[in-house]
Amino acid sequence: MKLNLSTPKEPVEVKEQIKASHQKYRSGSIDWASLNVWFGNQLPKYLWKEWKDKLKPSGFTWQKFLKLLKYRTDKIILWSQGKIAWKELVKEIKELINSPLGENIRK
């Protein structure tokens, strides 16, 4: 079942927090709690809030959605650094949701 998901407004505040956490990580001054919160929670929370009405009926739970987004952490970092556009990141995530992997995770 292919899901038709919108492209939500770019969460600029979340982007800045991820960028700050990633810079700490790269500098060797790792704040693991902060890194985990921003990488593992803030962007997925934002997208879940935007898409949950379509994701839940298809079989996704919050935990399954988080599991799937781990496959795009690299793209999330590139977006936070300004190396890819928001629309490109969202397109990648939507493609992942609609991929065979996404279908397997939501079953």
Coordinates of C-alpha atoms in Angstrom, one line a residue:
M1 CA 0.0 0.0 0.0
K2 CA 1.6 3.2 -1.2
L3 CA 1.1 6.2 1.1
N4 CA 0.7 9.6 -0.3
L5 CA 2.4 11.9 2.3
S6 CA 2.6 15.7 2.2
T7 CA 5.8 17.7 2.5
P8 CA 5.5 19.5 5.8
K9 CA 7.0 22.9 6.5
E10 CA 10.8 22.7 7.3
P11 CA 11.4 22.6 11.0
V12 CA 14.3 25.2 11.2
E13 CA 14.6 25.0 15.0
V14 CA 15.1 21.2 14.9
K15 CA 17.6 21.6 12.1
E16 CA 19.7 24.0 14.2
Q17 CA 19.6 21.7 17.2
I18 CA 20.7 18.7 15.1
K19 CA 23.5 20.8 13.6
A20 CA 24.7 21.9 17.0
S21 CA 24.7 18.4 18.3
H22 CA 26.5 17.0 15.3
Q23 CA 29.2 19.7 15.6
K24 CA 29.8 18.7 19.2
Y25 CA 30.1 15.1 18.1
R26 CA 32.6 15.9 15.4
S27 CA 34.7 18.1 17.7
G28 CA 35.3 15.3 20.1
S29 CA 33.2 16.9 22.8
I30 CA 30.4 14.4 22.6
D31 CA 27.2 15.1 24.5
W32 CA 25.6 11.7 24.0
A33 CA 22.3 12.6 25.7
S34 CA 21.9 15.7 23.4
L35 CA 22.9 13.8 20.3
N36 CA 20.5 11.0 21.0
V37 CA 17.6 13.4 21.7
W38 CA 18.1 15.4 18.6
F39 CA 19.0 12.6 16.2
G40 CA 16.7 10.0 17.6
N41 CA 13.7 12.1 18.6
Q42 CA 13.1 15.6 17.4
L43 CA 12.8 15.2 13.6
P44 CA 11.0 11.8 13.9
K45 CA 8.6 13.4 16.4
Y46 CA 7.9 16.3 14.0
L47 CA 7.3 14.0 11.0
W48 CA 5.2 11.6 13.1
K49 CA 3.0 14.4 14.2
E50 CA 2.6 15.5 10.6
W51 CA 1.9 12.1 9.1
K52 CA 0.6 9.9 11.9
D53 CA -3.0 10.0 10.6
K54 CA -1.8 8.3 7.4
L55 CA 0.9 6.1 8.9
K56 CA -1.1 4.5 11.7
P57 CA -3.8 3.0 9.5
S58 CA -1.1 1.5 7.3
G59 CA 0.4 -0.4 10.3
F60 CA 3.1 2.0 11.5
T61 CA 3.5 2.6 15.2
W62 CA 5.8 5.2 16.7
Q63 CA 8.4 2.5 17.4
K64 CA 8.3 1.1 13.8
F65 CA 8.6 4.6 12.4
L66 CA 11.7 5.3 14.5
K67 CA 13.2 2.0 13.4
L68 CA 12.7 3.0 9.8
L69 CA 14.1 6.5 10.1
K70 CA 17.4 5.1 11.4
Y71 CA 18.1 4.1 7.8
R72 CA 18.2 7.8 6.8
T73 CA 20.3 9.3 9.7
D74 CA 23.0 10.1 7.1
K75 CA 20.5 12.2 5.1
I76 CA 19.3 13.9 8.3
I77 CA 22.8 15.0 9.0
L78 CA 23.3 16.3 5.5
W79 CA 20.1 18.3 5.7
S80 CA 21.1 19.8 9.1
Q81 CA 24.4 20.9 7.5
G82 CA 22.6 22.5 4.6
K83 CA 24.1 20.0 2.1
I84 CA 20.7 18.8 0.9
A85 CA 17.3 20.6 0.8
W86 CA 14.4 19.8 3.0
K87 CA 12.3 18.6 0.1
E88 CA 15.1 16.1 -0.9
L89 CA 15.2 14.8 2.7
V90 CA 11.5 14.4 2.9
K91 CA 11.4 12.7 -0.5
E92 CA 14.0 10.2 0.6
I93 CA 12.0 9.4 3.8
K94 CA 8.7 9.1 1.8
E95 CA 10.5 6.7 -0.6
L96 CA 11.8 4.7 2.3
I97 CA 8.3 4.5 3.9
N98 CA 6.9 3.2 0.6
S99 CA 9.8 0.8 -0.1
P100 CA 9.8 -2.9 0.5
L101 CA 11.8 -2.3 3.7
G102 CA 9.1 0.2 4.9
E103 CA 6.4 -2.4 4.1
N104 CA 8.2 -5.1 6.1
I105 CA 8.7 -2.9 9.1
R106 CA 5.1 -1.8 9.3
K107 CA 3.8 -5.4 9.1

